[in-house]
Tab-separated table of C-alpha atoms and ligand atoms in Angstrom:
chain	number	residue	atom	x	y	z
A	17	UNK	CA	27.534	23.436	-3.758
A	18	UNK	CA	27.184	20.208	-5.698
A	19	UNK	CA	24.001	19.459	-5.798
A	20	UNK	CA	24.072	15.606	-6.429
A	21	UNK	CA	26.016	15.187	-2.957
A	22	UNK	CA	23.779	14.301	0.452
A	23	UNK	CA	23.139	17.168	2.684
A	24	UNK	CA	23.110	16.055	6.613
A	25	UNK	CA	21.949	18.823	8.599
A	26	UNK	CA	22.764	19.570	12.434
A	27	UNK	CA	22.287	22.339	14.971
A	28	UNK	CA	26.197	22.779	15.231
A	29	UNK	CA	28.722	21.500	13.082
A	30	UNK	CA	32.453	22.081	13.834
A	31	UNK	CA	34.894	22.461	11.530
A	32	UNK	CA	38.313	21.034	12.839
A	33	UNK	CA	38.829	18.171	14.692
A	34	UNK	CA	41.961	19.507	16.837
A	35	UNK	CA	42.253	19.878	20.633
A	36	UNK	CA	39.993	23.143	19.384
A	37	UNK	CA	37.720	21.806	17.634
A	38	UNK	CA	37.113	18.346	20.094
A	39	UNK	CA	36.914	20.657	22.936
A	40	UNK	CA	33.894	22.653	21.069
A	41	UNK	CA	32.126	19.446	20.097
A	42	UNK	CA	32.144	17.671	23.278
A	43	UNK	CA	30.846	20.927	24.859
A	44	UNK	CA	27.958	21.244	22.264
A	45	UNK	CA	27.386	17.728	22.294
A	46	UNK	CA	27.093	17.632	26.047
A	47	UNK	CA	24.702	20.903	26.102
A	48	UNK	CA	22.454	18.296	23.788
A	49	UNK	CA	22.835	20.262	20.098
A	50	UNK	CA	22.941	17.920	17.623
A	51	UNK	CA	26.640	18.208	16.723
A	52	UNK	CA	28.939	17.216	14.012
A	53	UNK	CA	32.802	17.475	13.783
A	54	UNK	CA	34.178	17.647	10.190
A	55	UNK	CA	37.991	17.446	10.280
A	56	UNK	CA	39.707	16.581	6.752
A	57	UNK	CA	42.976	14.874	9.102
A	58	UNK	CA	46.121	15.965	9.291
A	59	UNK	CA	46.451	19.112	11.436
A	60	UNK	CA	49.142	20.565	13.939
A	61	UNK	CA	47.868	18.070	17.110
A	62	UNK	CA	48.427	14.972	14.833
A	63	UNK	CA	51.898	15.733	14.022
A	64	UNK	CA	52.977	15.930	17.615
A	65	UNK	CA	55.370	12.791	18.364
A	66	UNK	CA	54.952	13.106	22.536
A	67	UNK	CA	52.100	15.565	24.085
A	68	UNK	CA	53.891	17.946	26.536
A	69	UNK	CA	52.817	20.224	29.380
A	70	UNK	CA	48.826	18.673	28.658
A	71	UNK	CA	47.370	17.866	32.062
A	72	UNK	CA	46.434	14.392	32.859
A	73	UNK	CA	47.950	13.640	29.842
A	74	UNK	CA	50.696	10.884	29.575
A	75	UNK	CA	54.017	12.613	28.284
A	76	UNK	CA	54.666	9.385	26.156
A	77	UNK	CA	51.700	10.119	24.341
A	78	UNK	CA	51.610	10.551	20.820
A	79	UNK	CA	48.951	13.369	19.060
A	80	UNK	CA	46.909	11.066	17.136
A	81	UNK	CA	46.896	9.089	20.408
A	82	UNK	CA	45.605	11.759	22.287
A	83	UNK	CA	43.207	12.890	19.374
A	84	UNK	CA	42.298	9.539	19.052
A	85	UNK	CA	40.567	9.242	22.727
A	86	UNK	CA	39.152	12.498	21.970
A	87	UNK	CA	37.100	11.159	18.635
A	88	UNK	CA	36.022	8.507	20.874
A	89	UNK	CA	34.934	10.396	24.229
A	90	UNK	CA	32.810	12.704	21.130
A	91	UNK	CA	30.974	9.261	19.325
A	92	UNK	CA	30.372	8.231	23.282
A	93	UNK	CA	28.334	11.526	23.692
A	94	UNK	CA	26.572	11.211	20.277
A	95	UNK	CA	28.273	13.761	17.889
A	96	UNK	CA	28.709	12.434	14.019
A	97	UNK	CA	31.942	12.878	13.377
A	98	UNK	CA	32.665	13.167	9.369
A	99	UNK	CA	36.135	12.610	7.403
A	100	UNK	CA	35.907	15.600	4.532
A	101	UNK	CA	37.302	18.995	3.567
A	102	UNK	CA	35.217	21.749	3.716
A	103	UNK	CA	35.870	24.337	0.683
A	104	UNK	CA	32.849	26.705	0.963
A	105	UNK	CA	29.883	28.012	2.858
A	106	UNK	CA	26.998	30.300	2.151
A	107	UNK	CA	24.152	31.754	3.873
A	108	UNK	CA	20.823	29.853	2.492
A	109	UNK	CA	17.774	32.123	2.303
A	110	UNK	CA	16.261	30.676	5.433
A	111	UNK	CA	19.659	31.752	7.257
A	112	UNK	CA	20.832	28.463	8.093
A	113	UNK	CA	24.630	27.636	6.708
A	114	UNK	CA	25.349	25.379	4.493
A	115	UNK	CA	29.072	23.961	4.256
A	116	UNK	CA	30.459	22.351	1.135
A	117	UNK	CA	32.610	19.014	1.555
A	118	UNK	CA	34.012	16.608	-1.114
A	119	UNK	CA	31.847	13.622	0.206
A	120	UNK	CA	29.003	15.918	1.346
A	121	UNK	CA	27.423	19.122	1.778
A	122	UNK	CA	26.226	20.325	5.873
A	123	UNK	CA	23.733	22.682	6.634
A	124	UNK	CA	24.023	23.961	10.658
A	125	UNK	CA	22.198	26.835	12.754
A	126	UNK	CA	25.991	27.439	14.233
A	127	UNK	CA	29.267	26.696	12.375
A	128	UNK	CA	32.480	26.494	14.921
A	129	UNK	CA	35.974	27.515	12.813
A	130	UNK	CA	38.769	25.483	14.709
A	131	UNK	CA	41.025	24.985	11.496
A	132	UNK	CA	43.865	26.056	13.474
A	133	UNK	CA	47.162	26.756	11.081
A	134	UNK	CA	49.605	25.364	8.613
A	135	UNK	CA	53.431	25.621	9.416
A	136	UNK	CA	55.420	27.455	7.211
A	137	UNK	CA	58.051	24.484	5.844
A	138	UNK	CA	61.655	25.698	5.458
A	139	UNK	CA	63.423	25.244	1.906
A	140	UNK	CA	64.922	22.823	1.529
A	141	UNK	CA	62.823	20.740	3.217
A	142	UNK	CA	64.056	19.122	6.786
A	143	UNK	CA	62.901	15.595	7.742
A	144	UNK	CA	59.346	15.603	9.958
A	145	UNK	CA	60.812	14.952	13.489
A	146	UNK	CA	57.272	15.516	15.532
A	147	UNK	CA	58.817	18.268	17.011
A	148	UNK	CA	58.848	22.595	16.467
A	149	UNK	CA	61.359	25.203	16.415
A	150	UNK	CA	59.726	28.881	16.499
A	151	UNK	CA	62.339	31.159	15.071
A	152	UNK	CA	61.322	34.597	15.755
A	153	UNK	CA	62.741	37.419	13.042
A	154	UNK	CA	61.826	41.139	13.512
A	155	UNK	CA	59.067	40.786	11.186
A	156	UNK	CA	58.574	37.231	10.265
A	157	UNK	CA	57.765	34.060	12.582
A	158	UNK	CA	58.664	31.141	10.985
A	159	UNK	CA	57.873	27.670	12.642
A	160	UNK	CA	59.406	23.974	11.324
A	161	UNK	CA	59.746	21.049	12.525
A	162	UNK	CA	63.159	20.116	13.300
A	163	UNK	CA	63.543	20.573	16.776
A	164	UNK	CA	61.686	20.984	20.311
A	165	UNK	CA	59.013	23.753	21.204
A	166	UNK	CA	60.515	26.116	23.355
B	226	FAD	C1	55.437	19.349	15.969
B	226	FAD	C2	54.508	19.943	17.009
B	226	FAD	C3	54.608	19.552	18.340
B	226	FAD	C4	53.743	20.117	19.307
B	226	FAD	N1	53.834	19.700	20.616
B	226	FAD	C5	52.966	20.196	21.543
B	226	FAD	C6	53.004	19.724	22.902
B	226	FAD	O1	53.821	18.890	23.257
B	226	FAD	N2	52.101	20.240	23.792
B	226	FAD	C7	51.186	21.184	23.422
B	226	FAD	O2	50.396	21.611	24.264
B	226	FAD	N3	51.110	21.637	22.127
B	226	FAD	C8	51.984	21.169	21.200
B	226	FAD	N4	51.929	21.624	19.911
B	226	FAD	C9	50.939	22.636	19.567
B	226	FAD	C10	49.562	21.989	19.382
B	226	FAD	O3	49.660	20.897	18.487
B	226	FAD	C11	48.599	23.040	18.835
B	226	FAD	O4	48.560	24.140	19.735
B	226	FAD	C12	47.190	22.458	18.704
B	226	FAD	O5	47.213	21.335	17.855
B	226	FAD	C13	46.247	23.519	18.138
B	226	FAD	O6	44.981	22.911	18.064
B	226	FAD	P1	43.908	23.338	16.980
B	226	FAD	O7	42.694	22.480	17.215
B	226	FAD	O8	43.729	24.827	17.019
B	226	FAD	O9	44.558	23.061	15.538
B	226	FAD	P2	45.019	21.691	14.834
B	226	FAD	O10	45.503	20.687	15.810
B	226	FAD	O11	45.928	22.093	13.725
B	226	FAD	O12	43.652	21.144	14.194
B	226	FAD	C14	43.012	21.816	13.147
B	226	FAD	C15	42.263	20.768	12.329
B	226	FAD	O13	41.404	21.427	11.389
B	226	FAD	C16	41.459	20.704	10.169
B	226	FAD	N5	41.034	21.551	9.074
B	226	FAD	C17	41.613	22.704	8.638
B	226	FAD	N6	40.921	23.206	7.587
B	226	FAD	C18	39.894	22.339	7.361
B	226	FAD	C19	38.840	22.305	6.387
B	226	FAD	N7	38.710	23.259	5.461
B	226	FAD	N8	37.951	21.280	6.429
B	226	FAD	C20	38.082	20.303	7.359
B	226	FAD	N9	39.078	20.275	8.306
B	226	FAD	C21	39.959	21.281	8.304
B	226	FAD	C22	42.941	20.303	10.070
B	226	FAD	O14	43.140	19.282	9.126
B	226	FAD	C23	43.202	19.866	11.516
B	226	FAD	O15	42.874	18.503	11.707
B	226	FAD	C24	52.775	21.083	18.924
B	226	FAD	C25	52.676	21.462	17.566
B	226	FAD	C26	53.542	20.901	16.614
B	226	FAD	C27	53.410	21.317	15.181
């Protein structure tokens, strides 16, 4: 933990700020926990060119779009959200949880994990199209991004 960084503290802070992790923080916001959502960016939502199959959700939508109205449906409701990349997190002696970031350090009651997962990128590398094809192998699933989700 470095020690010369600023430590907010919160009853719940969220790590992620996917459909996952917005979905957690609005519902912990709205329960009235003090709530903060640290998402470093990037992530599988924001990638998405056009949001499919997402009810009352506009198919021309794009994910940072959608995770855009999210972010501001959250700050509406009161819950900090915080730009950083959480690398560690330890138990302090008074059992809260404390969460290290590169711009600052969190200590919570209740930590939600909503990091979701990173794509495994075919080699050579194929142009970022927004879009996913799943190929399934008898013991490996490897996802890119070259074509639509099926
Ligand atoms: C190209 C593509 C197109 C898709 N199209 C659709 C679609 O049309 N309809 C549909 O329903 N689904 C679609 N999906 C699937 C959908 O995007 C995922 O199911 C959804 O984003 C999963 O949400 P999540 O919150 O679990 O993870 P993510 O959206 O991946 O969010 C996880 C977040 O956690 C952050 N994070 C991870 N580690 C840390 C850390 N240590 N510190 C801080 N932050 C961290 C990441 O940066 C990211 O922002 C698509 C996916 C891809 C890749």
């Amino acid at each position: 933990m470095a020690e010369d960084l600023p430590t907010d503290e919160y009853e719940v802070v969220v790590v992620g700020g996917g459909p996952a992790g917005q979905t957690a923080a609005l519902y912990s916001t709205r329960l009235g926990h003090q709530t903060a959502l640290v998402d470093r960016g990037g992530g599988r939502a924001a990638m998405t060119q056009e949001v499919h199959n997402l009810i009352g959700v506009r198919e021309e939508t794009s994910g940072n779009e959608f995770l855009g109205v999210g972010k501001d449906q959250l700050e509406e409701y009161g819950c900090d959200l915080h730009r950083d990349m959480l690398s560690s997190c330890h138990r302090t002696e008074d059992g809260a949880i404390e969460l290290c970031g590169n711009s600052a350090n969190y200590q919570a009651e209740y930590v939600v994990l909503a990091t979701g997962f990173n794509d495994v990128r075919p080699d050579p590398p194929l142009p970022r199209t927004g879009r996913g094809l799943h190929i399934v192998c008898t013991a490996t699933r490897i996802c890119s991004s070259t074509s639509r989700c099926t």
